[in-house]
Amino acid sequence: MTGKPDPFSVPFGTISCDWMTTARADGGPYVYGGTPEPYGDLTVSPAAHVLHYGSAVFDGLKAYRQTDGSLAVFRLDSHVERMVASAALLRLPAVDPDTLRRMIVDAVEANAAEVPDPPGSLYIRPTLIGTDPDIGAAARPTRSALLYVVNSPVGDYFKGGVRPLTLLVETSIQRTVPQFGMIKCGANYAMALGVTLDSMAGNEAIDQILFATGGDITETGAANFFLADGQRVVTRSLDESFLHGVTRASVIELAQHLGYEVEERTITPDELVDWAERGEAFLSGTAAVLAPVGTIIRDDTTLTVGDGQPGRNTMRLRQALVDIQVGAAPDLFGWRTPVQG
Ligand SMILES: Cc1ncc(COP(=O)(O)O)c(C=O)c1O
């Protein structure tokens, strides 16, 4: 990995590791050769299904250098499970979980020398695209597909590291179509892009848009949303309209373990006023980890959450999560998959 920049000095996800794994399906199961390949461009037909009809899904997870020097992937099985569900919803050729798991582990092991020490990590991006060369296939699923795993050494997702974020509440426009919200497909991000840029225009302080279509707060463009105080953590109950974050599920389990009451329910923008006075807010996500929220803007009102600084409960939960991710605390819930390297 000579000559590559420090991941903390460049935007998240812009460094590519040297190795990747690939598997192709052509009317049958994915064929994975079992050996990582040098990172490089892919060849697909200009008529490929993905380029015309958007048959692309992906996931995002991380491997962490552990305090004892070993390497572990965080919540491998949950991410594989979600990727399998994403592929199924887009009618891409079914992904065999064992094959994908192997491809992820093999890629991480091949790139082990590029994993930065905490607070850095190795971002893992399994991707699946439809490759049928058929521009007439608008209403047909692709039979052939390319599944691959690339890695990127990463630092902070939000510039400036752990700091109180500023969110803008968007109540009128949806992030994506509700029935696809719970999976990770490229189209969801394409749909969210214009709304996000338009809403943020003119205010560089905004870190994320908090989607609250029709007054129902769900998630931001890259993370799930939580409220917290000394007794409770609150987050939106699951439905098809937003991403079922693996970090969200981890925070819920951890919070329960630490004695918090967990409420999964709807959250309204009006409720934020009260929480801002006496509580805390934070985001959860693989990239965001657990990020404190200091300011929430809604129409012409700017709410300062608590004193505008990271809350005590937020930081307690964050530390508990990070300790498990990096092996500084016992793996109480079986979330770490050790890999070579
Ligand atoms: C839209 C959206 N919501 C939520 C999340 C958080 O999900 P996870 O914790 O699985 O990374 C992400 C990140 O992947 C996301 O892109």
XYZ file of C-alpha atoms and ligand atoms in Angstrom:
357
model
C 0.000 0.000 0.000
C 2.887 2.294 -0.616
C 2.047 5.682 -2.012
C -1.549 5.758 -0.781
C -2.756 8.730 1.252
C -3.687 8.670 4.930
C -7.432 7.842 4.966
C -8.039 10.699 7.414
C -6.670 13.206 4.902
C -9.014 12.374 2.012
C -12.806 11.969 1.658
C -14.336 8.706 2.917
C -14.213 5.898 0.370
C -11.816 7.472 -2.114
C -8.907 5.077 -1.587
C -9.141 1.667 -3.248
C -7.393 -1.366 -1.810
C -5.201 -3.477 -4.064
C -7.385 -6.607 -4.118
C -10.991 -7.504 -4.897
C -13.060 -10.661 -5.234
C -15.514 -11.342 -8.064
C -18.077 -13.990 -8.995
C -20.324 -14.266 -12.020
C -23.706 -15.905 -12.440
C -25.072 -16.819 -15.856
C -28.450 -18.434 -15.487
C -27.224 -20.452 -12.490
C -25.339 -19.998 -9.223
C -22.504 -17.503 -8.842
C -19.138 -18.987 -9.680
C -16.402 -17.731 -7.398
C -12.900 -18.909 -8.204
C -11.779 -18.601 -4.585
C -8.876 -16.276 -5.270
C -8.721 -12.480 -4.926
C -7.806 -10.536 -8.059
C -5.954 -7.237 -8.458
C -8.331 -4.269 -8.130
C -9.220 -3.018 -11.595
C -11.873 -1.955 -14.045
C -14.777 -4.234 -14.882
C -15.927 -5.172 -18.348
C -19.665 -5.129 -19.017
C -21.675 -4.757 -22.193
C -22.923 -1.256 -23.043
C -26.332 -2.936 -23.097
C -25.895 -4.358 -19.578
C -29.120 -4.508 -17.569
C -27.641 -2.433 -14.744
C -26.773 0.479 -17.042
C -30.336 0.797 -18.330
C -32.684 -0.632 -15.728
C -30.802 0.016 -12.497
C -30.288 -3.569 -11.335
C -27.638 -2.657 -8.751
C -27.534 -3.413 -5.049
C -24.746 -3.137 -2.520
C -23.973 -3.206 1.159
C -21.472 -1.525 3.443
C -19.692 -3.033 6.429
C -16.343 -2.706 8.146
C -13.361 -4.682 9.358
C -11.532 -3.327 12.380
C -7.989 -3.791 13.584
C -8.427 -5.243 17.083
C -6.644 -4.103 20.210
C -4.644 -7.369 20.203
C -3.486 -6.719 16.616
C -5.816 -9.247 14.976
C -8.536 -8.381 12.475
C -12.321 -8.834 12.670
C -15.326 -8.035 10.483
C -18.225 -6.419 12.331
C -21.636 -8.101 11.930
C -20.755 -10.006 8.783
C -23.843 -12.229 8.851
C -26.320 -9.359 9.228
C -24.845 -7.511 6.264
C -24.800 -10.642 4.121
C -28.429 -11.265 5.045
C -29.399 -7.724 4.024
C -27.525 -8.010 0.724
C -29.371 -11.244 -0.033
C -32.670 -9.433 0.660
C -31.642 -6.448 -1.504
C -30.847 -8.780 -4.423
C -34.162 -10.577 -4.010
C -36.199 -7.355 -4.045
C -34.555 -6.262 -7.313
C -35.024 -9.759 -8.755
C -31.297 -10.174 -9.282
C -30.031 -13.787 -9.398
C -30.211 -15.133 -5.843
C -27.056 -14.676 -3.785
C -25.812 -17.652 -1.803
C -24.891 -16.286 1.654
C -21.934 -18.676 2.085
C -20.384 -17.594 -1.213
C -20.752 -13.907 -0.368
C -19.388 -14.434 3.132
C -16.324 -16.169 1.670
C -15.812 -13.425 -0.904
C -15.896 -10.770 1.827
C -13.480 -12.623 4.100
C -11.100 -13.374 1.210
C -11.052 -9.733 0.101
C -10.395 -8.471 3.617
C -7.624 -11.000 4.167
C -5.989 -10.025 0.867
C -6.142 -6.351 1.853
C -5.211 -6.876 5.508
C -2.018 -4.822 5.221
C -4.119 -1.785 4.285
C -6.372 -1.810 7.359
C -5.688 1.363 9.335
C -5.561 1.330 13.133
C -8.650 2.614 14.993
C -10.268 5.075 14.751
C -9.705 4.131 11.096
C -11.111 0.915 9.626
C -11.515 -1.021 6.407
C -14.772 -0.250 4.622
C -16.123 -3.265 2.724
C -18.395 -2.783 -0.266
C -20.078 -5.918 -1.683
C -21.789 -4.979 -4.937
C -24.081 -6.831 -7.324
C -25.021 -5.726 -10.844
C -27.200 -7.204 -13.569
C -25.172 -7.890 -16.714
C -27.617 -9.274 -19.313
C -26.710 -7.533 -22.596
C -30.325 -6.723 -23.477
C -31.706 -3.220 -23.875
C -35.166 -4.708 -24.318
C -35.216 -6.157 -20.794
C -37.065 -3.296 -19.107
C -39.662 -5.636 -17.683
C -37.494 -8.738 -17.344
C -35.020 -9.645 -14.618
C -31.385 -10.111 -15.565
C -30.251 -13.754 -15.735
C -26.576 -12.946 -15.561
C -24.909 -10.887 -12.861
C -21.579 -9.842 -11.448
C -21.017 -9.972 -7.708
C -17.868 -8.354 -6.362
C -16.297 -7.059 -3.166
C -14.001 -4.052 -2.984
C -12.403 -2.457 0.068
C -11.349 1.021 1.098
C -9.293 2.108 4.111
C -11.351 4.847 5.783
C -11.169 7.485 8.472
C -14.055 9.688 9.583
C -17.221 9.825 7.497
C -18.058 13.318 8.707
C -15.296 15.856 8.245
C -13.922 16.873 11.630
C -14.434 13.511 13.362
C -16.717 13.134 16.359
C -18.494 16.475 16.633
C -22.100 17.620 17.001
C -23.782 17.378 13.601
C -26.355 19.705 12.089
C -29.470 18.140 10.536
C -32.154 19.724 8.383
C -35.644 18.249 8.682
C -37.277 17.574 5.296
C -41.005 16.934 5.606
C -42.312 17.339 2.084
C -40.187 15.075 -0.106
C -39.474 11.368 0.298
C -35.955 9.995 0.209
C -37.036 7.090 -1.977
C -40.135 5.045 -2.749
C -41.389 3.516 0.508
C -41.400 -0.130 -0.572
C -37.688 -0.012 -1.426
C -36.517 2.009 1.541
C -35.367 -0.977 3.580
C -32.810 -2.263 1.095
C -29.557 -0.878 -0.241
C -29.965 -0.302 -3.949
C -28.191 2.340 -5.982
C -31.523 3.753 -7.148
C -32.428 4.834 -3.597
C -29.347 7.033 -3.451
C -29.973 8.368 -6.951
C -33.492 9.388 -5.910
C -32.271 11.053 -2.714
C -29.476 13.046 -4.341
C -31.451 15.899 -5.893
C -33.629 16.404 -2.814
C -30.573 16.435 -0.614
C -28.643 18.924 -2.738
C -31.683 21.204 -3.108
C -32.450 21.153 0.615
C -28.842 21.810 1.617
C -28.268 24.547 -0.945
C -27.074 27.752 0.646
C -26.315 26.297 4.077
C -22.924 24.666 4.279
C -23.365 23.904 7.963
C -25.898 21.146 7.245
C -24.368 17.687 7.555
C -27.386 15.523 6.727
C -31.031 15.768 5.733
C -33.367 14.139 8.243
C -36.217 12.677 6.209
C -39.574 13.163 7.900
C -42.032 12.766 5.058
C -45.509 13.760 6.205
C -44.177 14.374 9.711
C -42.758 10.855 10.210
C -39.041 10.928 11.033
C -37.245 7.900 9.611
C -33.550 8.303 8.726
C -30.996 10.601 7.144
C -29.317 10.067 3.782
C -26.659 7.840 5.336
C -27.743 6.840 8.823
C -30.574 5.994 11.212
C -31.822 8.482 13.803
C -32.092 8.137 17.587
C -33.247 10.206 20.540
C -31.845 9.472 23.987
C -31.877 10.505 27.608
C -30.697 8.894 30.837
C -33.490 6.307 30.775
C -34.522 5.776 27.180
C -33.444 5.512 23.606
C -36.060 6.067 20.928
C -35.907 5.226 17.244
C -38.375 4.694 14.409
C -40.043 1.268 14.361
C -39.080 -0.819 11.341
C -41.139 -0.862 8.179
C -40.305 -1.007 4.476
C -39.783 2.730 4.113
C -36.241 3.127 5.482
C -33.005 1.187 5.804
C -32.875 -1.477 8.481
C -29.525 -0.372 9.781
C -27.246 -3.011 11.240
C -25.779 -0.357 13.525
C -29.335 0.600 14.551
C -29.981 -3.004 15.591
C -26.631 -3.085 17.417
C -27.368 0.148 19.317
C -30.758 -1.199 20.377
C -29.220 -4.402 21.734
C -26.419 -2.521 23.466
C -28.775 0.056 24.971
C -30.963 -2.700 26.398
C -27.884 -4.390 27.796
C -26.826 -1.121 29.452
C -30.244 -0.767 31.098
C -31.939 1.745 28.804
C -35.559 1.307 27.864
C -35.829 1.081 24.075
C -38.837 2.558 22.299
C -39.314 1.691 18.629
C -42.138 3.885 17.367
C -42.971 6.853 15.182
C -41.211 10.130 15.969
C -42.641 13.503 14.899
C -40.756 16.722 14.220
C -42.870 18.429 16.925
C -41.451 16.026 19.464
C -37.942 17.241 18.720
C -38.600 20.541 20.491
C -39.060 18.803 23.813
C -36.137 16.423 23.283
C -33.869 19.282 22.322
C -34.567 20.896 25.690
C -33.919 17.896 27.895
C -32.462 15.098 25.793
C -29.989 14.010 23.158
C -30.034 12.952 19.515
C -27.617 10.909 17.449
C -27.175 9.062 14.160
C -26.123 5.449 13.699
C -24.556 3.808 10.679
C -21.603 1.769 9.493
C -19.919 4.881 8.099
C -21.241 7.316 10.720
C -20.665 4.830 13.602
C -22.587 6.716 16.313
C -22.556 10.444 15.683
C -23.929 13.101 18.043
C -26.436 15.636 16.753
C -26.079 19.182 18.102
C -28.450 21.206 15.929
C -31.696 20.446 14.122
C -33.104 22.940 11.648
C -36.790 22.809 10.771
C -38.277 25.453 8.503
C -37.238 28.719 10.128
C -36.532 27.243 13.545
C -33.121 26.139 14.739
C -33.141 23.782 17.706
C -30.016 23.333 19.779
C -30.003 19.810 21.177
C -29.050 20.056 24.863
C -26.100 22.423 25.040
C -25.241 21.688 21.417
C -22.428 19.354 22.414
C -22.273 15.523 22.292
C -24.564 14.150 25.011
C -23.418 11.959 27.885
C -25.656 9.004 26.949
C -24.746 9.328 23.278
C -21.058 9.124 24.083
C -21.604 6.251 26.494
C -23.395 4.238 23.832
C -20.810 5.211 21.237
C -17.953 4.033 23.450
C -19.705 0.739 24.192
C -20.226 0.136 20.461
C -16.692 1.086 19.435
C -15.193 -1.052 22.223
C -16.912 -4.111 20.782
C -15.986 -3.183 17.197
C -12.269 -2.908 17.992
C -12.063 -5.798 20.430
C -11.577 -3.647 23.545
C -14.660 -5.269 25.102
C -15.886 -8.877 25.085
C -17.915 -9.915 22.060
C -21.081 -10.338 24.154
C -23.430 -10.676 21.208
C -21.264 -12.616 18.726
C -20.802 -9.670 16.393
C -17.148 -10.160 15.437
C -15.912 -12.534 12.754
C -12.149 -13.004 13.109
C -10.214 -13.034 9.838
C -6.548 -13.659 9.047
C -4.270 -10.688 8.891
C -29.939 5.562 4.063
C -29.211 4.868 5.147
N -29.848 4.668 6.322
C -29.239 4.034 7.339
C -27.944 3.555 7.229
C -27.302 2.820 8.360
O -27.237 1.432 8.100
P -26.077 0.536 8.696
O -26.077 0.765 10.174
O -26.458 -0.859 8.348
O -24.824 0.967 8.081
C -27.246 3.758 6.030
C -25.867 3.279 5.878
O -25.634 2.306 5.262
C -27.902 4.414 4.948
O -27.277 4.603 3.771
